Coordinates of C-alpha atoms and ligand atoms in Angstrom, one line a residue:
X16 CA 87.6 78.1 76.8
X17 CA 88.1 80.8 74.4
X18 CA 85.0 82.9 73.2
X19 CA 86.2 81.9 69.4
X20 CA 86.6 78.1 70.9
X21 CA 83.1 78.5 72.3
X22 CA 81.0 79.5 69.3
X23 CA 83.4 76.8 67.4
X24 CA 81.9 73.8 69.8
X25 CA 77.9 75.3 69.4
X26 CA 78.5 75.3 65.8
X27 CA 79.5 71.8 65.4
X28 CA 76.4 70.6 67.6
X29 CA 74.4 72.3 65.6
X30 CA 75.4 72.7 61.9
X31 CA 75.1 68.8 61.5
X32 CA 73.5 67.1 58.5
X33 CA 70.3 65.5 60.0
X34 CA 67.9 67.9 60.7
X35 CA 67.3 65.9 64.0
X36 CA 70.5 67.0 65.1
X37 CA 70.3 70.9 64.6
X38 CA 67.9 71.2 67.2
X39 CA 68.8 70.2 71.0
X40 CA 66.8 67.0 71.9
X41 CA 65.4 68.9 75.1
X42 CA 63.9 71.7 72.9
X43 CA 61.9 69.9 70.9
X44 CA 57.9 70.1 70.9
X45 CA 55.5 67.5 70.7
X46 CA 54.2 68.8 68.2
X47 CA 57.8 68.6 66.1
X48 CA 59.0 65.6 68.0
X49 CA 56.2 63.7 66.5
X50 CA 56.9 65.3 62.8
X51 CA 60.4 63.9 63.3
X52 CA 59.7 60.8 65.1
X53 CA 60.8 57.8 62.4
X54 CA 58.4 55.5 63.8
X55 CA 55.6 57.8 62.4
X56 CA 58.0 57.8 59.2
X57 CA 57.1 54.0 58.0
X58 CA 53.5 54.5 58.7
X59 CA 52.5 53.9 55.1
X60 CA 49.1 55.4 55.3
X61 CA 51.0 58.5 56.8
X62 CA 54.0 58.6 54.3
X63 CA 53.5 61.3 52.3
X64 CA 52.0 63.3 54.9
X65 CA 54.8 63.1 57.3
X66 CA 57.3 63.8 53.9
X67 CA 55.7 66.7 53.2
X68 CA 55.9 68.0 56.8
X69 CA 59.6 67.0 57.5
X70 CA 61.3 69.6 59.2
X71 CA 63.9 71.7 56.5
X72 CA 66.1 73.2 57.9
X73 CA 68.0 75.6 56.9
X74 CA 66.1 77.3 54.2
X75 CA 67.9 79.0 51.8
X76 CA 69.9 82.6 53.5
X77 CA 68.8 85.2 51.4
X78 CA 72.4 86.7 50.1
X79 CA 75.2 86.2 51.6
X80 CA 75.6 85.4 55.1
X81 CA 73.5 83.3 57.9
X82 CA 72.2 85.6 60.4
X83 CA 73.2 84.2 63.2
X84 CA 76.4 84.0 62.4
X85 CA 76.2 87.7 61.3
X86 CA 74.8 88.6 65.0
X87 CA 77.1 86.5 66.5
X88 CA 80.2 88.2 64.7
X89 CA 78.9 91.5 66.4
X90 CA 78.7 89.7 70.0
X91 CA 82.4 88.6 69.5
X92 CA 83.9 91.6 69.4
X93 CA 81.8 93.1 72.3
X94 CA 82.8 89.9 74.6
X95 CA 86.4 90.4 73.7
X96 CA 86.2 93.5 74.8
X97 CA 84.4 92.4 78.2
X98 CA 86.2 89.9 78.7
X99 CA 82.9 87.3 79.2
X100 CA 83.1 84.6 81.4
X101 CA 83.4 81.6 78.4
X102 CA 80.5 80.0 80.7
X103 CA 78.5 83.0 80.2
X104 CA 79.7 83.5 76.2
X105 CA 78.9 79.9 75.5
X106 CA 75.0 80.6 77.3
X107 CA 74.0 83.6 75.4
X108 CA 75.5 82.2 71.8
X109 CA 73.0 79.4 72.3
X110 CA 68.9 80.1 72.6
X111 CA 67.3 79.4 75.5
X112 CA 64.4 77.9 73.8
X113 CA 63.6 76.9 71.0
X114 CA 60.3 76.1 69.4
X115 CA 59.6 74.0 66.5
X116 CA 55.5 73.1 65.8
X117 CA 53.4 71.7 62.9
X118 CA 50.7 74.1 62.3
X119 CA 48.1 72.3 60.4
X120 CA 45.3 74.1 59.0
X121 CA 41.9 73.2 57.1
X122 CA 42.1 75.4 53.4
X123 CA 39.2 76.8 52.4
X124 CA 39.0 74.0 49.6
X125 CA 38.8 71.3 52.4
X126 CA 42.8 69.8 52.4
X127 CA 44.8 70.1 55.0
X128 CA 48.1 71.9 54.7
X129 CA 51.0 71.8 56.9
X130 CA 53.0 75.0 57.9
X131 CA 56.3 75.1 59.9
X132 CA 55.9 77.6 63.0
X133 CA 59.2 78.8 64.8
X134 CA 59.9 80.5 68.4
X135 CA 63.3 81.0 69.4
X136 CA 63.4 82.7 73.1
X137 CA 67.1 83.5 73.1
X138 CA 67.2 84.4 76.7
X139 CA 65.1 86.1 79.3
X140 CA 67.3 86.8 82.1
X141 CA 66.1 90.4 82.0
X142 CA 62.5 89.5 81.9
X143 CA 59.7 87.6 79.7
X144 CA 60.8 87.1 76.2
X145 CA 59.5 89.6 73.5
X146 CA 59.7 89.9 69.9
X147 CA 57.9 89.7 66.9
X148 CA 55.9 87.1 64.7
X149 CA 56.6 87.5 61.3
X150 CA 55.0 85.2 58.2
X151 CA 56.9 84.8 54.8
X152 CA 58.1 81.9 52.8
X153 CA 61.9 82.4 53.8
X154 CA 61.2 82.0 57.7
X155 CA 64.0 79.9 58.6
X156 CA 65.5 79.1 62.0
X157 CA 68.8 80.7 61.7
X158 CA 66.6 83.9 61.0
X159 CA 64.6 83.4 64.1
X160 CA 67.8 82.7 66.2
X161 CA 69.1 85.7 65.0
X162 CA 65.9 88.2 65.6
X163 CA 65.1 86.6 68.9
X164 CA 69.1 87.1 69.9
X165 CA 68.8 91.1 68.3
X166 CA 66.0 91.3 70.5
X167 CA 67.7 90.2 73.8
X168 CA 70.5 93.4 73.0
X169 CA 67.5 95.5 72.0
X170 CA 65.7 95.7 75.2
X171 CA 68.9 96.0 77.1
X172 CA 70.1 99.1 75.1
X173 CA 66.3 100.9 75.8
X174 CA 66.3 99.3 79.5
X175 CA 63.1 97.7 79.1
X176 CA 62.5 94.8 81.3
X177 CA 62.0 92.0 78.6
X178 CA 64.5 89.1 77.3
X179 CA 64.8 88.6 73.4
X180 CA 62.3 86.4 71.3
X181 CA 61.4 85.7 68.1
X182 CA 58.5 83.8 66.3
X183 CA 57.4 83.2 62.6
X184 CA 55.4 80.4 60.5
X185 CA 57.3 79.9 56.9
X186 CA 54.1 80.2 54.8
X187 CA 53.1 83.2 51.6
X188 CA 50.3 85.4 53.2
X189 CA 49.6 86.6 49.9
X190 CA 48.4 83.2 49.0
X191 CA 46.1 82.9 51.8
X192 CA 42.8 83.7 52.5
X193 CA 41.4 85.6 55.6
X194 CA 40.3 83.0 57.0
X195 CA 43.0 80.5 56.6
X196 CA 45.2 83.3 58.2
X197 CA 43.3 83.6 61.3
X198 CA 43.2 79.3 61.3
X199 CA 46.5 79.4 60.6
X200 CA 47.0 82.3 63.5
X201 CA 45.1 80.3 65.9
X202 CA 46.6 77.1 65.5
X203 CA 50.1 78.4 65.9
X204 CA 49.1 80.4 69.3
X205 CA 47.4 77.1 70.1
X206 CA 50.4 75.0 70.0
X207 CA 52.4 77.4 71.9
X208 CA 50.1 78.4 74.5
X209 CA 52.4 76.9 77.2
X210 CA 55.1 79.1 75.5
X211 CA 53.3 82.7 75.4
X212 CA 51.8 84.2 78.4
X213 CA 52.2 88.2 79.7
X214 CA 55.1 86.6 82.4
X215 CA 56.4 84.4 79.8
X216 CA 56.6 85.5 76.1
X217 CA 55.2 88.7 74.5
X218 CA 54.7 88.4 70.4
X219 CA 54.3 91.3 68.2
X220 CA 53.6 91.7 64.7
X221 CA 56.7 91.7 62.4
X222 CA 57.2 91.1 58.9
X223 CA 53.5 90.5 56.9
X224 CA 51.9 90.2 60.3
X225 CA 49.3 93.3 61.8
X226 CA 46.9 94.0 64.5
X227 CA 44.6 91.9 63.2
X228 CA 46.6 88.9 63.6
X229 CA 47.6 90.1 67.4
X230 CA 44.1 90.7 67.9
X231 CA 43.3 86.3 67.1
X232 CA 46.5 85.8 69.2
X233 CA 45.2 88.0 72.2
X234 CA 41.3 86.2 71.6
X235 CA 42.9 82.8 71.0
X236 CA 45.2 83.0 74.5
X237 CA 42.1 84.6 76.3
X238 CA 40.0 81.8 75.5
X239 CA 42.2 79.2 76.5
X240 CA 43.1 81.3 80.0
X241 CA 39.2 81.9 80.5
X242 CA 39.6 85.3 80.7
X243 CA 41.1 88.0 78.9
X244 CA 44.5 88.5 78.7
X245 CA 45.5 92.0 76.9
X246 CA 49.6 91.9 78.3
X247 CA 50.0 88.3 76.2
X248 CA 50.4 90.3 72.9
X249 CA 51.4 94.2 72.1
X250 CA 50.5 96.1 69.1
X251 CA 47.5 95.3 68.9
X252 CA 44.4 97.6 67.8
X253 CA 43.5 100.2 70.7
X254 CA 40.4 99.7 70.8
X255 CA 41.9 96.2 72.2
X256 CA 44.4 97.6 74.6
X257 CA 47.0 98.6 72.0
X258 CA 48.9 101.8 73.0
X259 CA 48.7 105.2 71.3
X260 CA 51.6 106.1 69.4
X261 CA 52.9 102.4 68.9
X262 CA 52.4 102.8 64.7
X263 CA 54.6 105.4 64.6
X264 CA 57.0 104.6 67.3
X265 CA 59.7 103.1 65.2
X266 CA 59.8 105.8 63.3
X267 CA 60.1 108.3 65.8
X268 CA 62.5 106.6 67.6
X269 CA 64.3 106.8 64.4
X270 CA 64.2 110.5 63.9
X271 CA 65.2 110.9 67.9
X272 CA 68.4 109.2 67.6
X273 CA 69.2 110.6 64.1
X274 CA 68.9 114.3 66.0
X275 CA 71.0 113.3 68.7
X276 CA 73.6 112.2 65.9
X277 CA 73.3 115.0 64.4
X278 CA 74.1 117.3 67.5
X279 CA 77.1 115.4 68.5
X280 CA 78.3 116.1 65.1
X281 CA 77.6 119.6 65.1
X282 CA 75.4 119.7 62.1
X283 CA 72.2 121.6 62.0
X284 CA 68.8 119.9 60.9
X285 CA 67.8 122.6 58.5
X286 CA 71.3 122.0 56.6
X287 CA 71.3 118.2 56.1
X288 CA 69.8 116.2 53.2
X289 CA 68.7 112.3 53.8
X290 CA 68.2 109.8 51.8
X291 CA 65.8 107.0 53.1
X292 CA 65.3 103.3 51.6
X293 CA 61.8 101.4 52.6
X294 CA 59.1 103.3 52.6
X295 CA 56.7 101.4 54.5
X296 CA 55.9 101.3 57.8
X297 CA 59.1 102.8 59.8
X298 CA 61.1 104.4 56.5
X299 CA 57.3 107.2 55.9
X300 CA 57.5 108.0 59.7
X301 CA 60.8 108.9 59.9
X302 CA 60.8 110.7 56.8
X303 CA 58.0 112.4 57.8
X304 CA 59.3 113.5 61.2
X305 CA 62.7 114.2 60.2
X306 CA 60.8 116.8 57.6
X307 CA 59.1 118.3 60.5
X308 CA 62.0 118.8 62.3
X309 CA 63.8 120.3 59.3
X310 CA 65.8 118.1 57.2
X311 CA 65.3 118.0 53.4
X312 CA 64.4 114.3 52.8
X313 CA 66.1 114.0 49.0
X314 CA 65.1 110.3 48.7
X315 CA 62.6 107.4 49.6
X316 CA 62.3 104.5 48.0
X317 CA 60.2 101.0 48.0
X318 CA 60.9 97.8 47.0
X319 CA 60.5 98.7 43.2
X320 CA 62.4 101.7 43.2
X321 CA 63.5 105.0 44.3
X322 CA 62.4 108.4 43.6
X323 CA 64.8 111.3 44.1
X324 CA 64.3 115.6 44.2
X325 CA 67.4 117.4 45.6
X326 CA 64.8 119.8 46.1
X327 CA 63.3 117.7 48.3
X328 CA 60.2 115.4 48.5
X329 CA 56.6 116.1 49.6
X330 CA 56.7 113.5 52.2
X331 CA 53.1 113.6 53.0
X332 CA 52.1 113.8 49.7
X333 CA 53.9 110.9 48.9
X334 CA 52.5 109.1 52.0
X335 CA 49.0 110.0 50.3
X336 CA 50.4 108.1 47.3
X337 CA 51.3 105.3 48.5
X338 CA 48.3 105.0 50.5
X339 CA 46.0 105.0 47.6
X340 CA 48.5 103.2 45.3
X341 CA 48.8 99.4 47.6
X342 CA 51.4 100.8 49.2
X343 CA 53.7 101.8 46.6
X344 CA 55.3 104.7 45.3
X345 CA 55.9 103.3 41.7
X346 CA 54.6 106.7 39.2
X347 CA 55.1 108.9 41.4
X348 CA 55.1 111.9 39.5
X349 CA 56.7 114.7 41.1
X350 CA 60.4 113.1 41.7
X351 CA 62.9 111.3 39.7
X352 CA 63.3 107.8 39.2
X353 CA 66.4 106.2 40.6
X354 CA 67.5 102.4 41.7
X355 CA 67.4 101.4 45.2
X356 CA 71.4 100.9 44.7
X357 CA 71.8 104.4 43.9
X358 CA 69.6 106.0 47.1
X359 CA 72.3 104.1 48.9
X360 CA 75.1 106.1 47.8
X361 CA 73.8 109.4 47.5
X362 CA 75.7 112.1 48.6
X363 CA 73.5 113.4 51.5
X364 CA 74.3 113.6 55.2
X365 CA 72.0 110.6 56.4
X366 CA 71.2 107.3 55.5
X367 CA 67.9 105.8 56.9
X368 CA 68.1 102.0 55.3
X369 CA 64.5 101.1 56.4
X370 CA 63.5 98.2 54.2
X371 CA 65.4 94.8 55.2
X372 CA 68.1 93.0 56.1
X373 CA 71.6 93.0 53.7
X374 CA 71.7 96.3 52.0
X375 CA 74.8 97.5 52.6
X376 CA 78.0 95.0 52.0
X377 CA 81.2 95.2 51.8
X378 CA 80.5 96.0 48.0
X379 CA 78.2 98.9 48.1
X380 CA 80.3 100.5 51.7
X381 CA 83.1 101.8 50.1
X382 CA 80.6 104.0 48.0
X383 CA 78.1 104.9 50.7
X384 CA 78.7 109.2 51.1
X385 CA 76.5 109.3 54.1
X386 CA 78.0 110.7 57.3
X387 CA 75.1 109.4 59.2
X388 CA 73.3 105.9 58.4
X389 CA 70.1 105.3 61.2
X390 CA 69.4 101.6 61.0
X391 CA 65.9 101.3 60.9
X392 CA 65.5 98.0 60.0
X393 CA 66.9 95.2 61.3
X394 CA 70.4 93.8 60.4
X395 CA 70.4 96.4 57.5
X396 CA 74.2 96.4 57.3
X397 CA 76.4 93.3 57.1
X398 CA 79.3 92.7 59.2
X399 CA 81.6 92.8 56.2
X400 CA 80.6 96.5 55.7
X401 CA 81.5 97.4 59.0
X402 CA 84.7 98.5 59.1
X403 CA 84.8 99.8 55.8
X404 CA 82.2 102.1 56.8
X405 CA 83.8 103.3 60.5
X406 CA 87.4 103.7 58.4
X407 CA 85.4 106.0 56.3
X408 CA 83.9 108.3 59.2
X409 CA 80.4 107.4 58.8
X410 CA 78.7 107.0 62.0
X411 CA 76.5 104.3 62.3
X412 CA 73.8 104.5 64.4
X413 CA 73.0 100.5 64.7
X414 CA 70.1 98.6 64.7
X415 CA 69.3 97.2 67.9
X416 CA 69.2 101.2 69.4
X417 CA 67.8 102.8 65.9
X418 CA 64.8 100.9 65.5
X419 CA 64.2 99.8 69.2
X420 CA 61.3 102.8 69.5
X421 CA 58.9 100.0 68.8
X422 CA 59.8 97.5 71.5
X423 CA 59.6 100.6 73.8
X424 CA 56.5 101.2 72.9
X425 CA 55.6 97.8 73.1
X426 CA 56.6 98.3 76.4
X427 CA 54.1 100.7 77.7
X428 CA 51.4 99.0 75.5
X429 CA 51.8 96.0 78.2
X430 CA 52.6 98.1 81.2
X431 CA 49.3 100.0 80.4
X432 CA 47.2 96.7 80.0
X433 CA 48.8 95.0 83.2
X434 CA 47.4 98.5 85.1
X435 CA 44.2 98.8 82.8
X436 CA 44.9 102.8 82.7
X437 CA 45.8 103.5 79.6
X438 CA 47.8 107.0 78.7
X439 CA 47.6 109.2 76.2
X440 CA 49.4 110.2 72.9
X441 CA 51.5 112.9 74.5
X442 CA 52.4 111.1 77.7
X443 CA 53.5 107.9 75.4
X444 CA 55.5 110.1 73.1
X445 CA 57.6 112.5 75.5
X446 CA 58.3 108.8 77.2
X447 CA 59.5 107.2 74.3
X448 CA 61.7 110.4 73.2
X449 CA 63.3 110.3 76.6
X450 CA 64.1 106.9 76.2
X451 CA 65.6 107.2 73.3
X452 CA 67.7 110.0 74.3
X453 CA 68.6 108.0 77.3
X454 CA 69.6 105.1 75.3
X455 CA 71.8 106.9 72.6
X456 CA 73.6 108.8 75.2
X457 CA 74.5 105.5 77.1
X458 CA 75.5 104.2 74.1
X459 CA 77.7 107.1 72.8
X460 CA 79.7 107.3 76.1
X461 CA 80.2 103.2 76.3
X462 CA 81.7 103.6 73.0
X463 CA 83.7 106.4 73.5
X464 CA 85.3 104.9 76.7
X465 CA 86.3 101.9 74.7
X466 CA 87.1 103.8 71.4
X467 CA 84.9 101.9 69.4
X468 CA 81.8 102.4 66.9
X469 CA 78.6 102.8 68.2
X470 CA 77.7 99.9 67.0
X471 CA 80.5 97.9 69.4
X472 CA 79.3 100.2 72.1
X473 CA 75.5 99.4 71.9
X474 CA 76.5 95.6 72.1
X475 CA 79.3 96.1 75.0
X476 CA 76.7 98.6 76.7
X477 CA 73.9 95.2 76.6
X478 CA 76.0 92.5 76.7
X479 CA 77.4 93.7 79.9
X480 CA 74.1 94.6 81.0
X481 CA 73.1 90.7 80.8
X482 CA 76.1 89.4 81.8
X483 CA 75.5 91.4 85.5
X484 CA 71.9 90.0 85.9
X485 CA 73.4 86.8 84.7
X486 CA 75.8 87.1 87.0
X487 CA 73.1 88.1 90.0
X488 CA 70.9 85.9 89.8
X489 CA 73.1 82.9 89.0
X490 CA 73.3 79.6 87.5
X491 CA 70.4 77.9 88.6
X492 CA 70.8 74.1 89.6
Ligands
LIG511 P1 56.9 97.5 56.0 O1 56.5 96.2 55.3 O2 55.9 98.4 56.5 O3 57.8 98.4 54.9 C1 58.9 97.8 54.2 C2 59.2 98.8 53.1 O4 60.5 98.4 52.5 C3 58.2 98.8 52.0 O5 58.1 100.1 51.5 C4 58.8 97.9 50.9 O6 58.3 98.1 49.6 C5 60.3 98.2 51.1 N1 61.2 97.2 50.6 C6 61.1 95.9 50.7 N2 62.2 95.3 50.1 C7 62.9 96.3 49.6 C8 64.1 96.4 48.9 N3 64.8 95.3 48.6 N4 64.6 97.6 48.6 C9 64.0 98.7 48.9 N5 62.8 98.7 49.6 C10 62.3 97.5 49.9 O7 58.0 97.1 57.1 P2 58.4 98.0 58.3 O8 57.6 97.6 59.5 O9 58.6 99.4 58.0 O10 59.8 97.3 58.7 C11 61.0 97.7 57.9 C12 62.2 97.2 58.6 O11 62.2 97.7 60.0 C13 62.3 95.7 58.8 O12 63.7 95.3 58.8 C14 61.7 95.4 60.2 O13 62.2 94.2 60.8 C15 62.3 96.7 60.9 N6 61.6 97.0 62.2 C16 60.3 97.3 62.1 C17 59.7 97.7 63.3 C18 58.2 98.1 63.3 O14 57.8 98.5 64.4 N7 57.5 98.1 62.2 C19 60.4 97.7 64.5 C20 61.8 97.4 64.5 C21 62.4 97.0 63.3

């Protein structure tokens, strides 16, 4: 069967009207089997319960595309190119696993609300799955198929020995107190206890999730186990097993690729401006370490606007800011106020989008003057953009090898609990950079020996990579 023909038949399993039918029967919890179950449906005392609680799926796609799709577009062209075994294409198009559970939880005002939690292991032929948790209202399931599948290429491109996972619970965390979050965190790990495990599945906090939570996860695993269990969560606190340097390690993967660009091009730190969109977690660090290293950071921005100096920004100043202002920038005073729209398509020499998903389109490309863009966050750039970027010379440096300093990270965080010698800040760091370096050199020769962008390269490079394990160990029977 054709690759095209392949995705065709997985798309009209799943993308069926009945939300019974958009998950494979085999995958299903108890937990969701008994949500769904229509014999539980015409309980009257249980009606509006059981209403309430029906699976939805899919919540709405924020803009334009479904992720999955989006990821799977990318994959396409990178099988082509390998020429996949159609067996093998079909396998990794589909997720392993996936994990659908009713998360109830006592409120503080005694009802009982129902959340939906998700974990998608996409596949884990390289090792136990790994991937974040992330809470927000928009959780959906294509969104976790998507992440948990991003993963999977991830931790091939840095050669870490994890498959690709994903998890979430579609809920507000604003809206919640502490201590419905860590019921709410408890309940979820609870459910999936059989699911996570340091051999099995690794979470890590994502979007509106922190150490904190990790830390219930990592207590709430360790009670069930009877003993504790460090290597069943990473980024956690330290003072829990968490690794120095794992904060900042998206970041600093970050600046280490966007200086390997920068050599391959030729163009000298000191003489390049950069523009960088999100200035949370990953977007300060690497603004902050591309400063050190000698670029003029022109831009950051949050998610209420930009601020711009073609002087160049105080980064740590601005990190002070922020830190005393919830986490915003908004009055800044010593920069300009511009729209996240125009920090896009500024004319500097690189492009950190470190915010979210969809920010550059096939609208805003054509505009976008940067000759380097480091994807920072995950799925930043949608395919549509794609080749209107490469046809304009901009190098993209994708996601799943820009931002894939944290999994490394996460990486040692577990190796160093499995050994119980933990290392420090240095040793972490110089590991990480070489990594990195590692990783975008593989990835700049795979796409220059198939004359394709780096982003084709990075999936051919992991794909591959897969496919061979796949391939080694077999189809088991
Ligand atoms: P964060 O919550 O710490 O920061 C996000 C920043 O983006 C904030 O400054 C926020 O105000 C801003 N933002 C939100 N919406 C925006 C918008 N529409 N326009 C402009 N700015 C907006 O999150 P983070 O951990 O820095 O993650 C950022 C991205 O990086 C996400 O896509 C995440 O999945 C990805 N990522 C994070 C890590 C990690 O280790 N933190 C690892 C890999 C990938």
């Amino acid at each position: 069967m054709h690759a095209n023909e392949a995705t065709r038949s997985w798309n009209t399993q799943i993308d069926h009207n009945h939300p019974l039918e958009r998950i494979p029967k085999v995958l299903r919890t108890a937990d969701c089997f008994l949500n769904l179950n229509p014999a539980f449906a015409v309980m009257p005392f249980k009606r509006n319960v059981y209403e309430q609680a029906i699976y939805q799926e899919p919540a709405p796609i924020r803009n334009h595309e479904n992720p999955f799709q989006a990821m799977v577009k990318r994959f396409d062209i990178a099988s082509r190119i390998l020429e996949l075994d159609p067996g093998f294409y079909e396998y990794l198009t589909m997720p392993s696993r996936i994990h659908i559970t009713a998360v109830p939880v006592q409120m503080d005002d005694g009802r009982i609300k129902v959340f939906q939690g998700y974990r998608v292991i996409h596949n884990d032929v390289l090792g136990p799955g790994k991937g974040g948790i992330r809470y927000a209202p928009d959780v959906s399931l294509a969104e976790m198929k998507a992440l948990a599948a991003w993963m999977t290429w991830k931790c091939a491109v840095v050669d870490v020995p994890f498959g690709g996972a994903k998890g979430g619970i579609k809920c507000d965390p604003g809206k919640l107190s502490p201590g419905e979050l860590e019921r709410l965190t408890r309940r979820y790990t609870a459910n999936l206890i059989d699911v996570f495990g340091p051999d099995r599945d690794i979470p890590a906090p994502d979007m509106n999730t922190n150490d904190q939570i990790m830390a219930w996860i990592l207590d709430t695993y360790s009670m069930h186990a009877r003993r504790t269990a460090s290597a069943v969560v990473t980024g956690k606190p330290i003072s829990l097993g968490g690794s120095q340097g794992r904060r900042e390690a998206t970041g600093r993967g970050v600046m280490t690729v966007t200086m390997a660009a920068l050599n391959r091009l030729g163009l000298k730190p000191a003489e390049c401006s950069v523009a960088v969109q999100g200035f949370g977690n990953v977007g300060s660090i690497a603004a902050q370490l591309l400063q050190e290293r000698g670029c003029k950071i022109v831009a950051v921005s949050d998610v209420i606007g930009g601020y711009y100096n073609p002087g160049g920004l105080d980064i740590p100043a601005m990190m002070d800011y922020a830190a005393a202002h919830n986490r915003r920038l908004e009055g800044y005073p010593n920069a300009e106020p511009i729209s996240n729209d125009e920090l896009l398509t500024l004319d500097v020499d690189v492009l950190v989008p470190a915010a979210k998903e969809d920010q550059i389109t096939s609208e805003n490309a054509p505009r976008i003057r940067a000759k380097i863009i480091a994807e920072g966050a995950n799925g930043p750039t949608l395919p549509g953009a794609d080749d209107i970027l490469q046809a304009n010379g901009v190098l993209v440096i994708p996601d799943i090898l820009a931002n894939a300093g944290g999994v490394t990270v996460s990486y040692f965080e577990w190796v160093q609990d499995r050994q119980g010698y933990f290392w420090g800040l240095e040793r972490v760091n110089k590991r990480l950079i070489r990594m990195m370096k590692t990783a975008f050199n593989n990835v700049f020769e795979t796409a220059n020996k198939y004359d394709v962008t780096l982003r084709t390269g990075a999936y051919v490079l992991s794909v591959d990579k897969v496919a061979q394990a796949l391939k080694l160990r077999g189809i088991y029977a």
